[in-house]
Coordinates of C-alpha atoms in Angstrom, one line a residue:
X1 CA 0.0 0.0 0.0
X2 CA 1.4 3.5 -1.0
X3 CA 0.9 6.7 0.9
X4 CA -2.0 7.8 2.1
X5 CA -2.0 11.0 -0.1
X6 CA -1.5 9.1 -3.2
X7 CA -3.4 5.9 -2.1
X8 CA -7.7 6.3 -2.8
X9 CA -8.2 3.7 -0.5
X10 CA -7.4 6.0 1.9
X11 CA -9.5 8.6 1.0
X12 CA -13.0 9.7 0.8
X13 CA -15.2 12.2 -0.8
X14 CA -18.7 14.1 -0.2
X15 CA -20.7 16.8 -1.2
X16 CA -23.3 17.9 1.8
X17 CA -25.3 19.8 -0.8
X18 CA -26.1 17.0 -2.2
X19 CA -26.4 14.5 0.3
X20 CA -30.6 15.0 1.4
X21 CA -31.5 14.9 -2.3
X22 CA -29.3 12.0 -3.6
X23 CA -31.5 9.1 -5.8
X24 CA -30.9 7.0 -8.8
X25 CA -31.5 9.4 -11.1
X26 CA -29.3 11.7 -10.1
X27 CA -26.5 9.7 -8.3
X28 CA -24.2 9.5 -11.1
X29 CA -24.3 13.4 -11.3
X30 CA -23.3 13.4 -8.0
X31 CA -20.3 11.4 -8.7
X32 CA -19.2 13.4 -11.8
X33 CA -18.7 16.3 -9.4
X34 CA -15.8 18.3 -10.5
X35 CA -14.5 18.0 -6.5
X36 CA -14.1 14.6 -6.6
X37 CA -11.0 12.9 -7.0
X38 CA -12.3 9.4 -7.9
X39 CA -13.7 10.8 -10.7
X40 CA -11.3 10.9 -14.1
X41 CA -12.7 13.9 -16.5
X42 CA -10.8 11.2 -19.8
X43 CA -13.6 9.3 -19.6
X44 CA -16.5 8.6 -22.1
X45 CA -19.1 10.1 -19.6
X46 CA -17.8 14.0 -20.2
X47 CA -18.2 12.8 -23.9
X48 CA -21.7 12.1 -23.6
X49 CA -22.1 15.0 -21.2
X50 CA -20.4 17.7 -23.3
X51 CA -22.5 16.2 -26.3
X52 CA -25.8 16.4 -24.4
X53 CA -26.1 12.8 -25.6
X54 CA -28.0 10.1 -23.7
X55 CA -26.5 7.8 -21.3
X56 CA -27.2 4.6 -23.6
X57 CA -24.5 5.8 -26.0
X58 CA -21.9 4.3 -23.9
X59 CA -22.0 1.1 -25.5
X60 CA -21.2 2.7 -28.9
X61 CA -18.1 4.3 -27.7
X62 CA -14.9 2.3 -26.6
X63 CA -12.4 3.2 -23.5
X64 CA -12.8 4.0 -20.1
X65 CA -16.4 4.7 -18.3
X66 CA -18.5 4.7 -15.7
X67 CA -21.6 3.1 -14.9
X68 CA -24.0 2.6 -12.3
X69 CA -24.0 -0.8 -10.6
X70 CA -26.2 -1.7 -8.1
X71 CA -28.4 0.5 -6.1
X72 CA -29.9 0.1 -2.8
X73 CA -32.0 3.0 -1.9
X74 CA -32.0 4.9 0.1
X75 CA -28.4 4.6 1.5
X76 CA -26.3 2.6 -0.7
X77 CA -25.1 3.3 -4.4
X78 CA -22.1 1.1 -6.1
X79 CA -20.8 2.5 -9.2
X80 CA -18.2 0.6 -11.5
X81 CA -15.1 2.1 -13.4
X82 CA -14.6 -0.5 -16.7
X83 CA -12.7 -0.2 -19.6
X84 CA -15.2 -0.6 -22.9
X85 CA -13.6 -2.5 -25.8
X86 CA -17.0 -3.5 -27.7
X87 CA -20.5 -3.3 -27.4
X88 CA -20.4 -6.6 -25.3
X89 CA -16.9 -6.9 -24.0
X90 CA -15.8 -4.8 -21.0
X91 CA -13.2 -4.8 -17.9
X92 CA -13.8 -4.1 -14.8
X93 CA -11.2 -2.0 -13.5
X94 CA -12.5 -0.3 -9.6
X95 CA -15.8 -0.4 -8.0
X96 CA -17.0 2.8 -6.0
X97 CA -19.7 3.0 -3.3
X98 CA -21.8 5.5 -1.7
X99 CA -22.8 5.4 1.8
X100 CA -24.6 7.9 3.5
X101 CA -23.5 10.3 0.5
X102 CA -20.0 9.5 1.3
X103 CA -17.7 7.8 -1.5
X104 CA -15.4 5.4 -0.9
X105 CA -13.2 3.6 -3.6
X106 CA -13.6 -0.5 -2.7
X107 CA -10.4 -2.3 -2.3
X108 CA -9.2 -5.1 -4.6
X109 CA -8.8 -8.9 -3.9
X110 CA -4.4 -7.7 -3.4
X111 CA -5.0 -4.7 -1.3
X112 CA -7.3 -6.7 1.4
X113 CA -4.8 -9.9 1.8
X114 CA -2.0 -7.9 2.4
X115 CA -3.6 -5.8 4.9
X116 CA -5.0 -8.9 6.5
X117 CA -1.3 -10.9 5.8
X118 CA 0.0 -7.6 7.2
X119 CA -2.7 -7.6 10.6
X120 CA -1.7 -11.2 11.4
X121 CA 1.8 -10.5 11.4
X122 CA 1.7 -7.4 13.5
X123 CA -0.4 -9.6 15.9
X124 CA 1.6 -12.8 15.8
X125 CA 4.6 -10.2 16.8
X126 CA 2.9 -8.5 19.7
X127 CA 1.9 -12.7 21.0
X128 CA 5.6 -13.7 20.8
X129 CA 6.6 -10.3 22.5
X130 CA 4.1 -10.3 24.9
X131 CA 4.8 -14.3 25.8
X132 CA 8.7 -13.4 25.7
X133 CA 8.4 -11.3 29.2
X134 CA 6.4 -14.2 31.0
X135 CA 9.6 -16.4 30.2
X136 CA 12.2 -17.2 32.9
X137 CA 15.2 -18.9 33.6
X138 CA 17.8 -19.8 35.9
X139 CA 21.0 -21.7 35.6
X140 CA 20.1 -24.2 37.9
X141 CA 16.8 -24.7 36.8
X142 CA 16.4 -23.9 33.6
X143 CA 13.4 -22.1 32.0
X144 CA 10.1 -22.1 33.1
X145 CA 7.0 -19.6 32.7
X146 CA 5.4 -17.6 34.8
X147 CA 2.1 -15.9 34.5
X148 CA -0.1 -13.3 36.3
X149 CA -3.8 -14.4 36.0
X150 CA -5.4 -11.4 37.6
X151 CA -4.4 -7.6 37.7
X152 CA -5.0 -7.6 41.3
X153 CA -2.6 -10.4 41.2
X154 CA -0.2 -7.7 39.8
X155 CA -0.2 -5.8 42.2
X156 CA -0.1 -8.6 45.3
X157 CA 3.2 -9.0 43.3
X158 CA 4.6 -5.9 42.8
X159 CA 3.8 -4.9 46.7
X160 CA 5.7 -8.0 47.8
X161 CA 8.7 -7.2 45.7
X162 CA 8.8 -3.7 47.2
X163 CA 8.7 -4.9 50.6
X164 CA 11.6 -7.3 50.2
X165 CA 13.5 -4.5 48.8
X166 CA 12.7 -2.2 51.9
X167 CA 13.7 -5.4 54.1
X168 CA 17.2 -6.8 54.9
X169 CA 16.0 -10.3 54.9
X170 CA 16.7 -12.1 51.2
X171 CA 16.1 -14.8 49.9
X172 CA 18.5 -17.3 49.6
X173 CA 18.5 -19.4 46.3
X174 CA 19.8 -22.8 45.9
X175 CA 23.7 -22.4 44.2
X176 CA 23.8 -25.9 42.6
X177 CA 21.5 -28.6 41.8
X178 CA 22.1 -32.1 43.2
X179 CA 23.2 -33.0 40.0
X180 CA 26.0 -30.1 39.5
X181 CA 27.1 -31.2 43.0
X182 CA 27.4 -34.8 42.4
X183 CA 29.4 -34.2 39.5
X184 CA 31.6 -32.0 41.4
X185 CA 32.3 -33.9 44.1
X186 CA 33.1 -36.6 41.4
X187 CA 35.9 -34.7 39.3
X188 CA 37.1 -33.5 43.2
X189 CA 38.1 -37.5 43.6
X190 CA 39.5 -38.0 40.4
X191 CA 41.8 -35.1 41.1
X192 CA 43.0 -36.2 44.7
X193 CA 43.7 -39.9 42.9
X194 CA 45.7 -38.0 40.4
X195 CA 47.7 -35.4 42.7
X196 CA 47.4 -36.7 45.9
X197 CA 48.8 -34.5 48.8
X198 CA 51.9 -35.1 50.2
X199 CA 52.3 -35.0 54.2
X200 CA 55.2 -32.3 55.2
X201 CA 56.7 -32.4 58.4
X202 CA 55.5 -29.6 60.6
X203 CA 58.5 -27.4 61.6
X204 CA 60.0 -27.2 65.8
X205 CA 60.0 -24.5 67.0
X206 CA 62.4 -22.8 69.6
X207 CA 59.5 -20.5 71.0
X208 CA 57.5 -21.4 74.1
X209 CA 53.8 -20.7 75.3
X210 CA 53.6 -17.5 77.1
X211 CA 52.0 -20.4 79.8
X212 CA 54.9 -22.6 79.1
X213 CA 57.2 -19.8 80.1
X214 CA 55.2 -18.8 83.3
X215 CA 55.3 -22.2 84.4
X216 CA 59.4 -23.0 83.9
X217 CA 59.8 -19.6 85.9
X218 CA 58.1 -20.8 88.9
X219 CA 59.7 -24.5 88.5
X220 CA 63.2 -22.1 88.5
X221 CA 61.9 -19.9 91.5
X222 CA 60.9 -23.2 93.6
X223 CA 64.0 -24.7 92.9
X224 CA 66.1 -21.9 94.0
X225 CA 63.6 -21.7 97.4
X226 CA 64.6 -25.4 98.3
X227 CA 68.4 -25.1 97.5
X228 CA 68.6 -22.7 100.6
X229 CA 67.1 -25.1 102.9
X230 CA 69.3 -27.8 102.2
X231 CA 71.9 -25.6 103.0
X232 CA 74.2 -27.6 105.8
X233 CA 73.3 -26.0 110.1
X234 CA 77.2 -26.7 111.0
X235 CA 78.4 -23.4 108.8
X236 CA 78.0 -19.7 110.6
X237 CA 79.0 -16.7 109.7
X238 CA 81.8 -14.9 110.5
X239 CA 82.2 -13.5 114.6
X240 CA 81.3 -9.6 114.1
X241 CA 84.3 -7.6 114.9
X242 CA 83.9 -5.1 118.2
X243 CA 85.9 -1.6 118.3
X244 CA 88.2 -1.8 120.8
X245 CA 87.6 0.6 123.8
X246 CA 90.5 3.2 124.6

């Protein structure tokens, strides 16, 4: 489909003079208005017009006209744009019709499956993004769907989410499935077989507890204690020396 301005599909016409009084009689003068743009002035009709010549003489003349179709008073009027190539041999080349007073050009059979082709697509689109944001997935569970039946639903949701936000409390999810862990724990064995860990002797050292010290200090201190009791009774000290008197 072209643009709008271009395209006559997209278009209409009317004349609201002419509107209240609009019959069969008169209906094609109605469409021969000079205002209306689905009206081409190359046409046998402004012949027969300009010639004051009856309508019937179409059908003596060859090339493009128009003719009324089908009538269905007092709303609807169709009127067909055909290309005359004898007396009996036409094609039909757009079909017009009148609602109301309005004119409308009818679509043809290509115009209406590609705007259908082009309505299903545009839906099919909107489905698939639509579905895509009730799609989830985690590593350790994969994908799965979720979906919200109800609006109020919604918003249950939503005030939930916001309080866990506010709150400190979260909530823990599981790291690893059973079957990651199994696996894990499996390579883990095959890797100690491989490499296995060799036992180093741990390293003496010279420095004591701070307890281990307090202790050999008192040992030391009782030691000394019971070295002056065992002293021998027969040793004395030396007699004090008295000044001699004068």
């Amino acid at each position: 489909m072209g643009d709008s301005k271009d395209n006559l599909l997209w278009i209409s016409w009317h004349d609201s003079a002419w509107i209240p009084i609009l019959n069969p009689t008169n209906v094609m003068d109605y469409f021969q208005s000079t205002t209306n743009p689905f009206y081409d002035r190359t046409c046998n009709n402004e012949i027969v017009k300009m010639q004051r010549l009856n309508m019937e003489h179409l059908s003596s003349l060859t090339g493009l006209e128009y003719m009324l179709l089908h009538v269905q008073e007092p709303i609807l009027y169709v009127i067909r744009k055909q290309h005359r190539h004898s007396a009996s041999a036409v094609t039909p080349l757009a079909d017009f019709y009148i609602i109301a007073g309005v004119v409308y050009q009818a679509p043809d059979l290509g115009s209406v499956i590609n705007s259908r082709i082009s309505t299903t697509v545009n839906h099919l689109q909107g489905a698939f993004d639509e579905a895509r944001t009730y799609s989830r997935y985690h590593p350790s569970k994969g994908y799965w769907w979720e979906f919200k039946e109800t609006e109020s639903k919604d918003l249950e949701d939503e005030n939930k989410k916001s309080q866990k936000k506010s709150s400190k409390e979260k909530v823990k999810e599981e790291s690893s499935s059973a079957f990651q862990r199994h696996r894990v724990n499996i390579l883990l064995a095959d890797l100690a077989k491989k490499f296995p860990l060799k036992s180093a002797p741990f390293p003496v050292s010279n420095t004591q507890l701070p307890e281990q010290r307090i202790s050999a200090e008192d040992n030391a201190k009782v030691e000394v204690k019971v070295e002056v009791k065992t002293e021998p009774q027969g040793h004395k000290p030396p007699p004090e020396k008295k000044p001699r008197l004068g």
